Tab-separated table of C-alpha atoms and ligand atoms in Angstrom:
chain	number	residue	atom	x	y	z
A	503	MET	CA	16.173	3.215	3.565
A	504	PRO	CA	14.776	3.008	7.114
A	505	PRO	CA	13.988	-0.543	8.203
A	506	ALA	CA	10.435	-1.469	7.329
A	507	ALA	CA	8.102	-1.183	10.293
A	508	PRO	CA	7.032	-4.634	11.461
A	509	ARG	CA	3.557	-5.471	10.292
A	510	PRO	CA	0.977	-6.560	12.888
A	511	ILE	CA	0.772	-10.275	13.596
A	512	GLU	CA	-2.669	-11.612	12.632
A	513	ILE	CA	-3.995	-15.037	13.588
A	514	VAL	CA	-6.584	-16.149	11.035
A	515	PRO	CA	-8.580	-19.364	11.441
A	516	SER	CA	-9.645	-21.405	8.491
A	517	VAL	CA	-13.115	-22.821	9.196
A	518	LEU	CA	-12.344	-25.819	7.006
A	519	PRO	CA	-11.935	-28.141	10.039
A	520	ALA	CA	-15.048	-26.757	11.769
A	521	ASP	CA	-18.300	-28.723	12.062
A	522	PHE	CA	-20.093	-27.738	8.848
A	523	ALA	CA	-23.437	-28.390	10.551
A	524	HIS	CA	-22.650	-25.526	12.967
A	525	LEU	CA	-20.513	-23.028	11.047
A	526	GLY	CA	-22.296	-20.030	12.563
A	527	ASP	CA	-21.523	-21.228	16.066
A	528	ALA	CA	-17.895	-21.770	15.048
A	529	CYS	CA	-17.636	-18.161	13.854
A	530	ILE	CA	-19.068	-16.879	17.132
A	531	GLU	CA	-16.631	-19.020	19.143
A	532	LEU	CA	-13.701	-17.838	16.995
A	533	GLU	CA	-14.618	-14.209	17.602
A	534	LYS	CA	-14.728	-14.879	21.351
A	535	ALA	CA	-11.335	-16.593	21.049
A	536	GLY	CA	-9.728	-13.358	19.839
A	537	VAL	CA	-8.859	-14.160	16.230
A	538	ASP	CA	-8.259	-11.276	13.829
A	539	ARG	CA	-10.392	-12.375	10.868
A	540	ILE	CA	-11.906	-15.561	9.426
A	541	GLN	CA	-10.741	-17.316	6.260
A	542	TRP	CA	-13.226	-19.195	4.101
A	543	ASP	CA	-11.609	-21.914	1.970
A	544	VAL	CA	-13.751	-21.853	-1.165
A	545	MET	CA	-12.952	-24.913	-3.274
A	546	ASP	CA	-14.507	-25.690	-6.670
A	547	GLY	CA	-13.555	-29.354	-7.158
A	548	ASN	CA	-11.584	-28.310	-10.240
A	549	PHE	CA	-8.628	-26.195	-9.146
A	550	VAL	CA	-8.352	-28.514	-6.117
A	551	PRO	CA	-9.783	-32.045	-5.655
A	552	ASN	CA	-12.307	-30.934	-3.036
A	553	LEU	CA	-15.581	-29.008	-2.835
A	554	THR	CA	-16.559	-26.841	0.152
A	555	PHE	CA	-18.945	-23.878	0.419
A	556	GLY	CA	-20.100	-20.924	-1.633
A	557	ALA	CA	-21.359	-17.401	-1.067
A	558	ASP	CA	-24.714	-18.392	0.426
A	559	VAL	CA	-23.083	-20.309	3.281
A	560	ILE	CA	-20.683	-17.453	4.011
A	561	ALA	CA	-23.506	-14.889	3.851
A	562	ALA	CA	-25.593	-16.908	6.328
A	563	THR	CA	-22.928	-16.459	9.009
A	564	ARG	CA	-22.057	-12.838	8.194
A	565	PRO	CA	-24.576	-11.198	10.599
A	566	LEU	CA	-23.346	-13.326	13.520
A	567	VAL	CA	-19.908	-11.743	13.974
A	568	GLN	CA	-18.066	-8.458	13.391
A	569	LEU	CA	-14.824	-10.096	12.249
A	570	PRO	CA	-13.528	-9.334	8.744
A	571	TYR	CA	-13.939	-12.205	6.289
A	572	GLU	CA	-11.422	-13.245	3.648
A	573	ALA	CA	-12.198	-15.722	0.879
A	574	HIS	CA	-9.395	-18.043	-0.197
A	575	LEU	CA	-10.614	-18.811	-3.700
A	576	MET	CA	-9.259	-22.164	-4.764
A	577	VAL	CA	-11.289	-21.713	-7.930
A	578	THR	CA	-10.271	-21.993	-11.575
A	579	GLU	CA	-10.756	-18.655	-13.382
A	580	PRO	CA	-12.518	-17.081	-10.358
A	581	THR	CA	-13.880	-13.881	-12.025
A	582	TRP	CA	-17.431	-15.335	-12.031
A	583	ILE	CA	-17.485	-15.635	-8.203
A	584	LEU	CA	-15.882	-12.336	-7.159
A	585	ASP	CA	-19.041	-10.222	-6.877
A	586	THR	CA	-20.980	-12.854	-4.954
A	587	MET	CA	-18.113	-13.202	-2.470
A	588	VAL	CA	-18.147	-9.451	-1.858
A	589	GLU	CA	-21.950	-9.471	-1.524
A	590	ALA	CA	-21.602	-12.316	1.005
A	591	GLY	CA	-19.463	-10.051	3.163
A	592	CYS	CA	-15.861	-10.930	2.279
A	593	THR	CA	-13.609	-7.844	2.289
A	594	THR	CA	-10.437	-9.590	1.131
A	595	LEU	CA	-10.449	-11.889	-1.890
A	596	ILE	CA	-7.464	-14.186	-2.439
A	597	VAL	CA	-7.079	-15.626	-5.929
A	598	HIS	CA	-4.444	-18.124	-6.988
A	599	ALA	CA	-1.837	-16.976	-9.504
A	600	GLU	CA	-2.080	-20.438	-11.076
A	601	ALA	CA	-5.860	-20.177	-11.543
A	602	CYS	CA	-6.018	-16.869	-13.413
A	603	GLN	CA	-5.320	-16.537	-17.119
A	604	HIS	CA	-5.274	-12.744	-16.646
A	605	LEU	CA	-4.145	-12.252	-13.040
A	606	HIS	CA	-3.394	-8.519	-13.395
A	607	ARG	CA	-6.897	-7.858	-14.715
A	608	THR	CA	-8.583	-10.089	-12.092
A	609	LEU	CA	-6.844	-8.281	-9.227
A	610	GLY	CA	-8.038	-4.984	-10.690
A	611	GLN	CA	-11.600	-6.347	-10.831
A	612	ILE	CA	-11.422	-7.188	-7.112
A	613	ARG	CA	-10.325	-3.612	-6.368
A	614	GLU	CA	-13.185	-2.256	-8.509
A	615	LEU	CA	-15.632	-4.300	-6.402
A	616	GLY	CA	-14.333	-2.490	-3.320
A	617	ALA	CA	-12.530	-5.484	-1.813
A	618	ALA	CA	-8.835	-5.931	-0.970
A	619	PRO	CA	-7.034	-7.925	-3.681
A	620	ALA	CA	-4.703	-10.719	-2.593
A	621	VAL	CA	-2.853	-13.436	-4.489
A	622	ALA	CA	-1.859	-16.963	-3.443
A	623	LEU	CA	1.103	-19.078	-4.562
A	624	ASN	CA	1.093	-22.863	-4.509
A	625	PRO	CA	4.269	-24.485	-3.204
A	626	ALA	CA	5.782	-25.021	-6.667
A	627	THR	CA	5.057	-21.497	-7.899
A	628	PRO	CA	7.944	-19.008	-7.583
A	629	VAL	CA	7.717	-15.494	-6.162
A	630	ALA	CA	8.499	-14.253	-9.665
A	631	ALA	CA	4.939	-15.189	-10.669
A	632	VAL	CA	3.607	-12.229	-8.677
A	633	GLU	CA	6.526	-9.817	-9.026
A	634	HIS	CA	4.636	-7.642	-11.523
A	635	VAL	CA	1.387	-7.461	-9.550
A	636	LEU	CA	2.756	-6.679	-6.082
A	637	ASP	CA	1.637	-3.073	-6.591
A	638	LEU	CA	-1.968	-4.305	-7.013
A	639	VAL	CA	-2.307	-6.430	-3.891
A	640	GLU	CA	-2.663	-5.907	-0.153
A	641	MET	CA	-1.466	-9.417	0.675
A	642	VAL	CA	0.404	-12.382	-0.776
A	643	LEU	CA	-0.467	-15.864	0.521
A	644	VAL	CA	2.375	-18.373	0.400
A	645	MET	CA	0.833	-21.833	0.664
A	646	THR	CA	2.737	-24.136	2.992
A	647	VAL	CA	0.748	-27.168	1.861
A	648	ASN	CA	-0.653	-28.208	-1.477
A	649	PRO	CA	-4.185	-26.769	-1.401
A	650	GLY	CA	-7.361	-28.792	-1.032
A	651	PHE	CA	-7.357	-30.262	2.447
A	652	GLY	CA	-6.725	-29.368	6.066
A	653	GLY	CA	-4.525	-31.365	8.410
A	654	GLN	CA	-1.560	-31.705	6.037
A	655	ALA	CA	2.108	-31.463	6.990
A	656	TYR	CA	3.806	-28.055	6.854
A	657	ILE	CA	6.264	-27.690	3.954
A	658	ALA	CA	9.277	-26.050	5.613
A	659	THR	CA	11.054	-25.531	2.284
A	660	MET	CA	8.639	-22.644	1.715
A	661	GLU	CA	10.543	-20.567	4.296
A	662	PRO	CA	13.233	-19.354	1.847
A	663	LYS	CA	10.388	-18.373	-0.489
A	664	LEU	CA	8.787	-16.379	2.309
A	665	ALA	CA	12.105	-14.642	2.994
A	666	GLU	CA	12.536	-13.821	-0.702
A	667	LEU	CA	9.067	-12.327	-0.870
A	668	ARG	CA	9.653	-10.329	2.318
A	669	ARG	CA	12.885	-8.891	0.887
A	670	LEU	CA	11.087	-7.872	-2.295
A	671	VAL	CA	8.245	-6.187	-0.399
A	672	VAL	CA	10.652	-4.312	1.886
A	673	GLU	CA	12.986	-3.272	-0.955
A	674	ARG	CA	10.050	-1.744	-2.827
A	675	GLY	CA	8.574	-0.176	0.298
A	676	LEU	CA	5.240	-1.874	-0.376
A	677	ASP	CA	2.328	-1.994	2.074
A	678	VAL	CA	1.752	-5.731	1.630
A	679	ASP	CA	1.010	-8.418	4.206
A	680	ILE	CA	2.555	-11.863	3.836
A	681	GLU	CA	0.257	-14.730	4.770
A	682	VAL	CA	0.927	-18.446	5.180
A	683	ASP	CA	-1.602	-21.235	5.185
A	684	GLY	CA	-1.211	-24.939	5.761
A	685	GLY	CA	0.172	-26.968	8.629
A	686	ILE	CA	0.559	-23.902	10.846
A	687	GLY	CA	0.678	-24.817	14.541
A	688	PRO	CA	2.839	-24.390	17.656
A	689	SER	CA	5.728	-26.374	16.153
A	690	THR	CA	5.754	-24.641	12.771
A	691	ILE	CA	4.549	-21.050	13.265
A	692	SER	CA	7.924	-19.761	14.479
A	693	GLY	CA	9.634	-20.815	11.257
A	694	ALA	CA	6.963	-19.186	9.114
A	695	ALA	CA	6.845	-15.954	11.124
A	696	GLY	CA	10.619	-15.835	11.423
A	697	ALA	CA	10.878	-16.120	7.629
A	698	GLY	CA	8.615	-13.114	7.150
A	699	ALA	CA	4.932	-14.074	7.428
A	700	ASN	CA	2.795	-11.746	9.553
A	701	VAL	CA	-0.644	-13.209	8.773
A	702	LEU	CA	-0.894	-16.842	9.868
A	703	VAL	CA	-3.767	-19.101	8.890
A	704	ALA	CA	-4.439	-22.123	11.062
A	705	GLY	CA	-7.201	-24.678	10.895
A	706	SER	CA	-6.495	-28.037	12.498
A	707	SER	CA	-4.109	-26.737	15.156
A	708	LEU	CA	-6.742	-24.278	16.399
A	709	PHE	CA	-9.709	-26.613	16.422
A	710	ARG	CA	-7.749	-29.538	17.884
A	711	ASP	CA	-6.235	-27.669	20.842
A	712	PRO	CA	-7.488	-29.490	23.981
A	713	ASP	CA	-7.361	-26.192	25.871
A	714	GLY	CA	-9.716	-24.531	23.407
A	715	LEU	CA	-9.711	-21.906	20.674
A	716	GLY	CA	-8.767	-19.034	22.968
A	717	HIS	CA	-5.679	-20.817	24.248
A	718	ALA	CA	-4.655	-21.904	20.765
A	719	THR	CA	-5.056	-18.386	19.353
A	720	ALA	CA	-3.085	-16.745	22.157
A	721	GLU	CA	-0.315	-19.336	21.947
A	722	LEU	CA	0.082	-18.949	18.192
A	723	ARG	CA	0.147	-15.166	18.556
A	724	ARG	CA	2.790	-15.394	21.281
A	725	LEU	CA	5.006	-17.729	19.272
A	726	ALA	CA	4.718	-15.661	16.083
A	727	SER	CA	5.512	-12.441	17.949
A	728	GLU	CA	8.522	-14.040	19.645
A	729	ALA	CA	9.793	-15.319	16.290
A	730	GLN	CA	9.789	-11.733	15.034
A	731	GLY	CA	11.592	-10.474	18.128
A	732	ARG	CA	8.624	-8.583	19.494
B	1935	DX5	C1	-5.729	-25.987	2.145
B	1935	DX5	C2	-6.440	-25.142	3.152
B	1935	DX5	C3	-5.879	-25.440	4.516
B	1935	DX5	C4	-6.635	-24.829	5.653
B	1935	DX5	C5	-5.903	-24.940	6.961
B	1935	DX5	O1	-6.285	-25.793	0.895
B	1935	DX5	O2	-6.275	-23.771	2.816
B	1935	DX5	O3	-4.556	-24.979	4.539
B	1935	DX5	O4	-6.804	-23.496	5.366
B	1935	DX5	O5	-5.428	-26.217	7.091
B	1935	DX5	P1	-4.548	-26.713	8.349
B	1935	DX5	O6	-5.435	-27.721	9.017
B	1935	DX5	O7	-3.336	-27.283	7.733
B	1935	DX5	O8	-4.260	-25.537	9.242
């Protein structure tokens, strides 16, 4: 089998650390900074011990930028929110394997709504949990923190899990991106990208860079590309 073509590196900001009083401005600044899409961390206070924003907030910013939006649904049994997330302008919907009683069906519902289905794995959840739905998704998100909050420490023991998932995707010749989220910054992105992630979500490390969002985005892209020998 020919070696799988490397997938494009994508730098994706989470707006979780942004100033919630100025989320529209943050989206405009992120677009200027050269990010590839924006991730909205939707938290329900049940699946994770935190509550963030819903479809109306996302929709309010939609006309301000051209960037694709993805919704990271940290929501228990998320079928009720799927259509409103698509109506708000999200083109990728990420549901947690742990939050869906009928994951296979839920991923199919996302596809029927015209959005790209994606599935997330918490740190304790094995790759095996998504083995039988890899044909339904365009992306798998491997969490490198326990979900609910930004600014947490990167869990490096997720790297073997990333490598296992990458092997599975390549062996099956699947057109699936591998995303990581949590604690991604200049000191951790090389390990994640080197283990197989090509879509890298960063929140704190982007917004805290003293040289600004553009510098942070370019630096993360450079490091991730280098880690994959590009
Ligand atoms: C956790 C969130 C965070 C956020 C980014 O539920 O999903 O991972 O996106 O956080 P940091 O600040 O770790 O990049």
